Amino acid sequence: MTDAALTATRKSRGPWATAMRRLMRDNAAMLALAVLILIVIACLLAPAYARWCNVDPFASTLDKVLSIDGQDVPVMEQSTEGLGLGYTPIGPTWRINNYFLGADNQGRDVMARLLYGGLNSLLIASGATILTLALATIIGLAAGFFGGILDTVLSRILDVLWAFPVYLLAISLSIVLIQQGLSIGPITIESGSLWLPVFIIGIVYVPYVARPIRGQVLALRESEFVMAAVGLGVPSHRILLRDIFPNVSTTLIVFVPLMMALNMLTESALSFLSIGVQPPDASWGTIIQDGLNLLYTRPMVALAPGIAIVITVLALNVLGDGLRDALDPRSKIRLGRG
């Protein structure tokens, strides 16, 4: 292929193909993506893992006995400390199909609960991210493009939400709604439903996304191609969908992994405080709470979900940085200098 043909081929590639090529050259982002894929696949296999190990991660099994190297070992061992009162759950066996990470204070398989808890944490974080981005996009587009009274009203609502510390607002909403659930017109969310933390977390982070989107739309509204479309009498909804939304979509894509990381941390904090995911469901936050009383005897109960949160959040942040560099036109210079 001649130099002229190669140059023409490169010029014919669209911005999305160019961004994908940049992202694939980012080794850290690709490693983070691979880690996330492995975590998601492992959590999706939680039901299969529980069936394979013949365990119920949501039922107490205080009298269960395991067979390890031909010896019967009780899941709940008689305590050997002090007066010998009470029981201590079995520690990690490091056998993939036999209480790999040990048991919690109710004799439940920690590994199975870790996978189920991860599945719920990922579902809640993903659902809250979608809700946040959807509401923030609608509010940001409407406020930034139409302006006037609509912009004033929406901006003041965002300011009110912005004034509350995130965790204080999330905890306040959780305490109120966890008792009675939520009913909005035909939509009803029960108090123990996983959709409740999705709604709470999705709402509290709307201002943090809507304000940047609004600012970007305000700048786009004054651009020449938008002014030309307005002058030609193009309907507003067409301008929003064809001209403005594609230009803010890259910002929304960058927000996806970053918001998922924030939402996962928020969900874990609420569940740790018993105002997030409710029994019999589990999440990484509830498993950490279950392991608080076992920190000195069976620390893996609390450490395993904590490590899982750290790895997942770190991978999401690294992937978010990679997406930002790939979608930012100036990132080519920074990558080249690196």
CSV table of C-alpha atoms in Angstrom, one decimal:
chain,number,residue,atom,x,y,z
A,1,MET,CA,0.0,0.0,0.0
A,2,THR,CA,1.4,3.4,-1.0
A,3,ASP,CA,1.9,6.3,1.4
A,4,ALA,CA,-1.0,8.2,-0.2
A,5,ALA,CA,-3.4,5.2,0.1
A,6,LEU,CA,-2.3,4.7,3.7
A,7,THR,CA,-2.9,8.3,4.5
A,8,ALA,CA,-6.4,8.2,2.8
A,9,THR,CA,-7.3,5.1,4.8
A,10,ARG,CA,-6.3,6.8,8.1
A,11,LYS,CA,-8.3,9.9,7.2
A,12,SER,CA,-11.4,7.8,6.4
A,13,ARG,CA,-11.6,6.3,9.8
A,14,GLY,CA,-14.3,7.9,12.0
A,15,PRO,CA,-13.8,9.4,15.4
A,16,TRP,CA,-15.2,6.3,17.2
A,17,ALA,CA,-12.7,4.0,15.4
A,18,THR,CA,-9.9,6.4,16.3
A,19,ALA,CA,-11.0,6.5,19.9
A,20,MET,CA,-11.2,2.6,20.0
A,21,ARG,CA,-7.7,2.4,18.5
A,22,ARG,CA,-6.4,4.7,21.2
A,23,LEU,CA,-8.1,2.8,23.9
A,24,MET,CA,-6.7,-0.5,22.7
A,25,ARG,CA,-3.2,0.9,22.8
A,26,ASP,CA,-3.7,1.8,26.5
A,27,ASN,CA,-2.3,-1.3,28.3
A,28,ALA,CA,-3.6,-0.2,31.7
A,29,ALA,CA,-7.1,0.4,30.5
A,30,MET,CA,-7.1,-3.0,28.7
A,31,LEU,CA,-5.9,-4.8,31.8
A,32,ALA,CA,-8.6,-3.0,33.9
A,33,LEU,CA,-11.2,-4.1,31.3
A,34,ALA,CA,-10.0,-7.7,31.4
A,35,VAL,CA,-10.2,-7.7,35.2
A,36,LEU,CA,-13.8,-6.3,35.1
A,37,ILE,CA,-14.9,-8.9,32.6
A,38,LEU,CA,-13.5,-11.7,34.8
A,39,ILE,CA,-15.3,-10.2,37.9
A,40,VAL,CA,-18.6,-9.9,36.0
A,41,ILE,CA,-18.3,-13.5,34.7
A,42,ALA,CA,-17.4,-14.9,38.1
A,43,CYS,CA,-20.4,-13.1,39.7
A,44,LEU,CA,-22.8,-14.3,37.0
A,45,LEU,CA,-21.7,-17.8,37.7
A,46,ALA,CA,-22.7,-17.5,41.4
A,47,PRO,CA,-25.8,-19.8,41.1
A,48,ALA,CA,-23.8,-22.4,39.3
A,49,TYR,CA,-21.0,-22.2,41.9
A,50,ALA,CA,-23.6,-22.6,44.7
A,51,ARG,CA,-25.1,-25.7,43.0
A,52,TRP,CA,-21.7,-27.2,42.4
A,53,CYS,CA,-20.7,-26.8,46.0
A,54,ASN,CA,-24.1,-27.9,47.2
A,55,VAL,CA,-24.5,-24.9,49.5
A,56,ASP,CA,-27.2,-22.3,50.1
A,57,PRO,CA,-25.5,-19.0,50.7
A,58,PHE,CA,-28.7,-17.5,52.3
A,59,ALA,CA,-29.5,-20.2,54.8
A,60,SER,CA,-27.9,-20.9,58.2
A,61,THR,CA,-26.0,-24.2,58.3
A,62,LEU,CA,-24.8,-24.4,61.9
A,63,ASP,CA,-24.8,-28.2,62.1
A,64,LYS,CA,-23.2,-29.0,58.7
A,65,VAL,CA,-20.1,-31.3,58.6
A,66,LEU,CA,-17.5,-31.2,55.9
A,67,SER,CA,-15.3,-34.0,54.7
A,68,ILE,CA,-11.7,-32.8,54.3
A,69,ASP,CA,-8.9,-35.3,53.6
A,70,GLY,CA,-11.2,-38.1,54.8
A,71,GLN,CA,-11.9,-36.4,58.1
A,72,ASP,CA,-15.2,-34.9,59.2
A,73,VAL,CA,-14.9,-31.3,60.2
A,74,PRO,CA,-17.8,-29.3,61.5
A,75,VAL,CA,-18.6,-25.9,59.9
A,76,MET,CA,-19.1,-24.4,63.3
A,77,GLU,CA,-16.2,-25.4,65.5
A,78,GLN,CA,-16.3,-25.4,69.3
A,79,SER,CA,-14.5,-22.3,70.6
A,80,THR,CA,-11.1,-23.0,72.3
A,81,GLU,CA,-10.6,-19.5,73.7
A,82,GLY,CA,-11.5,-18.5,77.3
A,83,LEU,CA,-14.1,-20.7,78.8
A,84,GLY,CA,-14.7,-22.5,75.5
A,85,LEU,CA,-18.2,-21.1,75.1
A,86,GLY,CA,-19.7,-20.5,71.7
A,87,TYR,CA,-18.6,-21.6,68.3
A,88,THR,CA,-16.2,-20.3,65.7
A,89,PRO,CA,-16.9,-20.8,61.9
A,90,ILE,CA,-14.5,-22.9,59.9
A,91,GLY,CA,-11.6,-20.9,58.3
A,92,PRO,CA,-10.6,-21.0,54.6
A,93,THR,CA,-10.1,-24.5,53.3
A,94,TRP,CA,-8.6,-23.2,50.0
A,95,ARG,CA,-10.6,-25.9,48.2
A,96,ILE,CA,-12.5,-24.4,45.4
A,97,ASN,CA,-15.6,-26.6,45.9
A,98,ASN,CA,-15.6,-26.8,49.7
A,99,TYR,CA,-15.9,-23.6,51.7
A,100,PHE,CA,-12.9,-22.0,49.9
A,101,LEU,CA,-13.0,-18.8,52.0
A,102,GLY,CA,-14.5,-20.5,55.1
A,103,ALA,CA,-17.8,-19.8,56.7
A,104,ASP,CA,-19.4,-16.8,58.4
A,105,ASN,CA,-21.0,-16.7,61.9
A,106,GLN,CA,-24.1,-18.5,60.5
A,107,GLY,CA,-22.2,-21.3,58.8
A,108,ARG,CA,-22.8,-19.9,55.3
A,109,ASP,CA,-20.2,-20.3,52.5
A,110,VAL,CA,-18.3,-17.0,52.3
A,111,MET,CA,-17.2,-17.7,48.7
A,112,ALA,CA,-20.7,-18.3,47.5
A,113,ARG,CA,-22.0,-15.2,49.3
A,114,LEU,CA,-19.1,-13.2,47.9
A,115,LEU,CA,-20.2,-14.1,44.3
A,116,TYR,CA,-23.9,-13.4,45.0
A,117,GLY,CA,-23.0,-10.2,46.8
A,118,GLY,CA,-20.9,-9.1,43.9
A,119,LEU,CA,-23.7,-9.8,41.5
A,120,ASN,CA,-26.1,-7.6,43.5
A,121,SER,CA,-23.5,-4.8,44.0
A,122,LEU,CA,-22.8,-4.8,40.2
A,123,LEU,CA,-26.5,-4.7,39.4
A,124,ILE,CA,-27.2,-1.9,41.8
A,125,ALA,CA,-24.2,0.1,40.7
A,126,SER,CA,-25.1,-0.4,37.0
A,127,GLY,CA,-28.8,0.4,37.5
A,128,ALA,CA,-28.0,3.5,39.5
A,129,THR,CA,-25.5,4.7,36.9
A,130,ILE,CA,-28.1,4.3,34.1
A,131,LEU,CA,-30.6,6.2,36.1
A,132,THR,CA,-28.2,9.0,37.0
A,133,LEU,CA,-27.0,9.4,33.4
A,134,ALA,CA,-30.5,9.3,32.0
A,135,LEU,CA,-31.9,12.0,34.4
A,136,ALA,CA,-28.7,14.1,34.2
A,137,THR,CA,-28.8,14.0,30.4
A,138,ILE,CA,-32.4,15.1,30.2
A,139,ILE,CA,-32.0,17.9,32.8
A,140,GLY,CA,-28.7,19.0,31.3
A,141,LEU,CA,-30.0,19.1,27.7
A,142,ALA,CA,-33.2,20.9,28.7
A,143,ALA,CA,-31.6,23.5,31.0
A,144,GLY,CA,-28.7,24.2,28.7
A,145,PHE,CA,-30.5,24.5,25.4
A,146,PHE,CA,-33.9,26.1,26.3
A,147,GLY,CA,-32.6,28.3,29.1
A,148,GLY,CA,-34.9,30.9,30.6
A,149,ILE,CA,-37.3,29.9,33.4
A,150,LEU,CA,-36.8,26.2,32.7
A,151,ASP,CA,-33.0,26.6,33.2
A,152,THR,CA,-33.6,28.6,36.4
A,153,VAL,CA,-35.9,26.1,38.0
A,154,LEU,CA,-33.8,23.0,37.1
A,155,SER,CA,-30.6,24.7,38.2
A,156,ARG,CA,-32.1,25.6,41.6
A,157,ILE,CA,-33.3,22.0,42.1
A,158,LEU,CA,-29.8,20.8,41.3
A,159,ASP,CA,-28.3,23.4,43.7
A,160,VAL,CA,-30.6,22.1,46.5
A,161,LEU,CA,-29.4,18.5,45.9
A,162,TRP,CA,-25.8,19.7,45.5
A,163,ALA,CA,-25.9,21.4,48.9
A,164,PHE,CA,-26.4,18.1,50.7
A,165,PRO,CA,-23.3,15.9,51.3
A,166,VAL,CA,-23.7,12.8,49.2
A,167,TYR,CA,-23.7,10.3,52.0
A,168,LEU,CA,-25.8,12.4,54.3
A,169,LEU,CA,-28.5,12.7,51.6
A,170,ALA,CA,-28.3,9.0,50.7
A,171,ILE,CA,-28.5,7.9,54.3
A,172,SER,CA,-31.4,10.2,55.0
A,173,LEU,CA,-33.4,8.9,52.0
A,174,SER,CA,-32.5,5.3,52.9
A,175,ILE,CA,-33.7,5.6,56.5
A,176,VAL,CA,-37.0,7.1,55.3
A,177,LEU,CA,-37.6,4.8,52.4
A,178,ILE,CA,-36.3,1.5,53.8
A,179,GLN,CA,-39.2,1.3,56.2
A,180,GLN,CA,-42.1,2.1,53.9
A,181,GLY,CA,-40.8,1.7,50.4
A,182,LEU,CA,-41.5,4.1,47.5
A,183,SER,CA,-44.6,4.8,45.5
A,184,ILE,CA,-44.6,7.2,42.6
A,185,GLY,CA,-47.8,7.0,40.6
A,186,PRO,CA,-48.1,3.5,39.1
A,187,ILE,CA,-44.6,2.6,40.2
A,188,THR,CA,-44.2,0.9,43.6
A,189,ILE,CA,-40.9,-0.2,45.0
A,190,GLU,CA,-41.1,-2.5,48.1
A,191,SER,CA,-38.9,-1.7,51.1
A,192,GLY,CA,-36.7,-4.8,50.6
A,193,SER,CA,-36.3,-4.5,46.9
A,194,LEU,CA,-32.9,-4.0,45.2
A,195,TRP,CA,-34.5,-1.2,43.1
A,196,LEU,CA,-34.7,1.0,46.2
A,197,PRO,CA,-31.0,1.5,46.6
A,198,VAL,CA,-30.8,1.9,42.8
A,199,PHE,CA,-33.3,4.8,43.0
A,200,ILE,CA,-31.6,6.4,46.0
A,201,ILE,CA,-28.1,6.2,44.7
A,202,GLY,CA,-29.2,7.2,41.2
A,203,ILE,CA,-30.9,10.4,42.5
A,204,VAL,CA,-28.1,11.7,44.8
A,205,TYR,CA,-25.5,11.8,42.0
A,206,VAL,CA,-27.6,13.5,39.3
A,207,PRO,CA,-26.3,17.1,40.0
A,208,TYR,CA,-22.7,15.8,39.6
A,209,VAL,CA,-23.4,14.8,36.1
A,210,ALA,CA,-26.1,17.2,35.0
A,211,ARG,CA,-24.1,20.4,35.8
A,212,PRO,CA,-21.2,19.4,33.5
A,213,ILE,CA,-23.6,18.4,30.8
A,214,ARG,CA,-25.5,21.7,31.1
A,215,GLY,CA,-22.3,23.7,30.8
A,216,GLN,CA,-21.3,21.7,27.7
A,217,VAL,CA,-24.7,22.3,26.1
A,218,LEU,CA,-24.5,26.0,26.9
A,219,ALA,CA,-21.3,26.2,24.9
A,220,LEU,CA,-22.7,24.1,22.1
A,221,ARG,CA,-25.8,26.3,21.9
A,222,GLU,CA,-23.6,29.3,20.9
A,223,SER,CA,-21.7,27.3,18.2
A,224,GLU,CA,-22.0,28.2,14.6
A,225,PHE,CA,-23.6,24.9,13.4
A,226,VAL,CA,-26.3,25.1,16.1
A,227,MET,CA,-27.0,28.7,15.4
A,228,ALA,CA,-27.3,27.9,11.7
A,229,ALA,CA,-29.7,25.1,12.4
A,230,VAL,CA,-31.8,27.4,14.5
A,231,GLY,CA,-31.8,30.0,11.8
A,232,LEU,CA,-33.0,27.5,9.2
A,233,GLY,CA,-36.0,26.7,11.5
A,234,VAL,CA,-34.9,23.1,12.4
A,235,PRO,CA,-37.1,21.8,15.2
A,236,SER,CA,-35.6,22.0,18.7
A,237,HIS,CA,-35.9,18.2,19.3
A,238,ARG,CA,-34.1,17.5,16.0
A,239,ILE,CA,-31.2,19.9,17.0
A,240,LEU,CA,-30.9,18.2,20.4
A,241,LEU,CA,-30.9,14.7,19.0
A,242,ARG,CA,-28.8,15.3,15.8
A,243,ASP,CA,-26.4,18.1,16.8
A,244,ILE,CA,-26.0,18.5,20.5
A,245,PHE,CA,-26.5,15.0,22.0
A,246,PRO,CA,-23.8,13.4,19.9
A,247,ASN,CA,-21.3,16.0,21.1
A,248,VAL,CA,-22.1,15.3,24.8
A,249,SER,CA,-22.3,11.5,24.3
A,250,THR,CA,-18.5,11.1,24.7
A,251,THR,CA,-18.7,12.8,28.1
A,252,LEU,CA,-21.5,10.4,29.2
A,253,ILE,CA,-19.4,7.4,28.1
A,254,VAL,CA,-16.5,8.6,30.3
A,255,PHE,CA,-18.9,9.1,33.2
A,256,VAL,CA,-20.1,5.4,33.0
A,257,PRO,CA,-17.1,3.7,34.7
A,258,LEU,CA,-16.5,6.6,37.1
A,259,MET,CA,-20.1,6.7,38.2
A,260,MET,CA,-20.2,2.9,38.6
A,261,ALA,CA,-17.2,3.1,40.9
A,262,LEU,CA,-18.8,5.9,43.0
A,263,ASN,CA,-22.2,4.1,43.1
A,264,MET,CA,-20.6,0.8,44.2
A,265,LEU,CA,-18.8,2.6,47.1
A,266,THR,CA,-22.0,4.3,48.1
A,267,GLU,CA,-24.0,1.1,47.9
A,268,SER,CA,-21.4,-0.7,50.0
A,269,ALA,CA,-21.5,2.0,52.6
A,270,LEU,CA,-25.3,2.0,52.8
A,271,SER,CA,-25.4,-1.8,53.0
A,272,PHE,CA,-22.7,-1.8,55.7
A,273,LEU,CA,-25.0,0.5,57.7
A,274,SER,CA,-27.9,-1.9,57.2
A,275,ILE,CA,-29.9,0.7,55.1
A,276,GLY,CA,-29.0,-0.6,51.7
A,277,VAL,CA,-29.4,-4.2,50.6
A,278,GLN,CA,-31.7,-6.0,53.0
A,279,PRO,CA,-31.7,-9.7,54.0
A,280,PRO,CA,-32.0,-12.3,52.6
A,281,ASP,CA,-30.2,-10.6,49.7
A,282,ALA,CA,-26.5,-9.9,50.1
A,283,SER,CA,-23.9,-7.4,48.8
A,284,TRP,CA,-20.3,-6.8,49.4
A,285,GLY,CA,-21.2,-4.2,52.0
A,286,THR,CA,-23.5,-6.6,54.0
A,287,ILE,CA,-20.8,-9.3,54.0
A,288,ILE,CA,-18.3,-6.9,55.5
A,289,GLN,CA,-20.8,-6.1,58.2
A,290,ASP,CA,-21.2,-9.9,58.8
A,291,GLY,CA,-17.5,-10.2,59.3
A,292,LEU,CA,-17.0,-7.4,61.8
A,293,ASN,CA,-17.3,-9.7,64.8
A,294,LEU,CA,-15.0,-12.2,63.2
A,295,LEU,CA,-12.1,-9.9,62.4
A,296,TYR,CA,-9.8,-11.5,65.0
A,297,THR,CA,-10.7,-15.1,64.4
A,298,ARG,CA,-11.9,-15.3,60.8
A,299,PRO,CA,-10.7,-12.0,59.1
A,300,MET,CA,-11.3,-13.4,55.6
A,301,VAL,CA,-15.1,-13.0,56.0
A,302,ALA,CA,-14.6,-9.2,56.0
A,303,LEU,CA,-11.4,-9.0,54.0
A,304,ALA,CA,-12.6,-10.9,50.9
A,305,PRO,CA,-15.4,-8.4,50.0
A,306,GLY,CA,-13.3,-5.5,50.9
A,307,ILE,CA,-10.6,-6.6,48.5
A,308,ALA,CA,-13.2,-7.3,45.9
A,309,ILE,CA,-14.5,-3.7,46.2
A,310,VAL,CA,-11.0,-2.2,46.0
A,311,ILE,CA,-10.1,-4.2,42.9
A,312,THR,CA,-13.4,-3.5,41.1
A,313,VAL,CA,-13.3,0.3,41.9
A,314,LEU,CA,-9.7,0.6,41.0
A,315,ALA,CA,-10.3,-1.2,37.6
A,316,LEU,CA,-13.3,1.1,36.9
A,317,ASN,CA,-11.3,4.2,37.6
A,318,VAL,CA,-8.4,3.1,35.4
A,319,LEU,CA,-10.8,2.2,32.6
A,320,GLY,CA,-12.5,5.6,33.1
A,321,ASP,CA,-9.1,7.3,32.7
A,322,GLY,CA,-8.4,5.3,29.6
A,323,LEU,CA,-11.8,6.2,28.1
A,324,ARG,CA,-11.2,9.9,28.8
A,325,ASP,CA,-7.8,9.9,27.1
A,326,ALA,CA,-9.2,7.9,24.2
A,327,LEU,CA,-12.1,10.2,23.6
A,328,ASP,CA,-10.3,13.5,24.3
A,329,PRO,CA,-8.8,14.8,21.0
A,330,ARG,CA,-5.8,16.2,22.9
A,331,SER,CA,-4.9,12.8,24.4
A,332,LYS,CA,-2.9,11.9,21.4
A,333,ILE,CA,-0.3,14.5,22.3
A,334,ARG,CA,-0.2,13.3,25.9
A,335,LEU,CA,0.1,9.6,24.9
A,336,GLY,CA,2.8,10.5,22.4
A,337,ARG,CA,4.9,12.4,24.9
A,338,GLY,CA,4.5,9.4,27.3
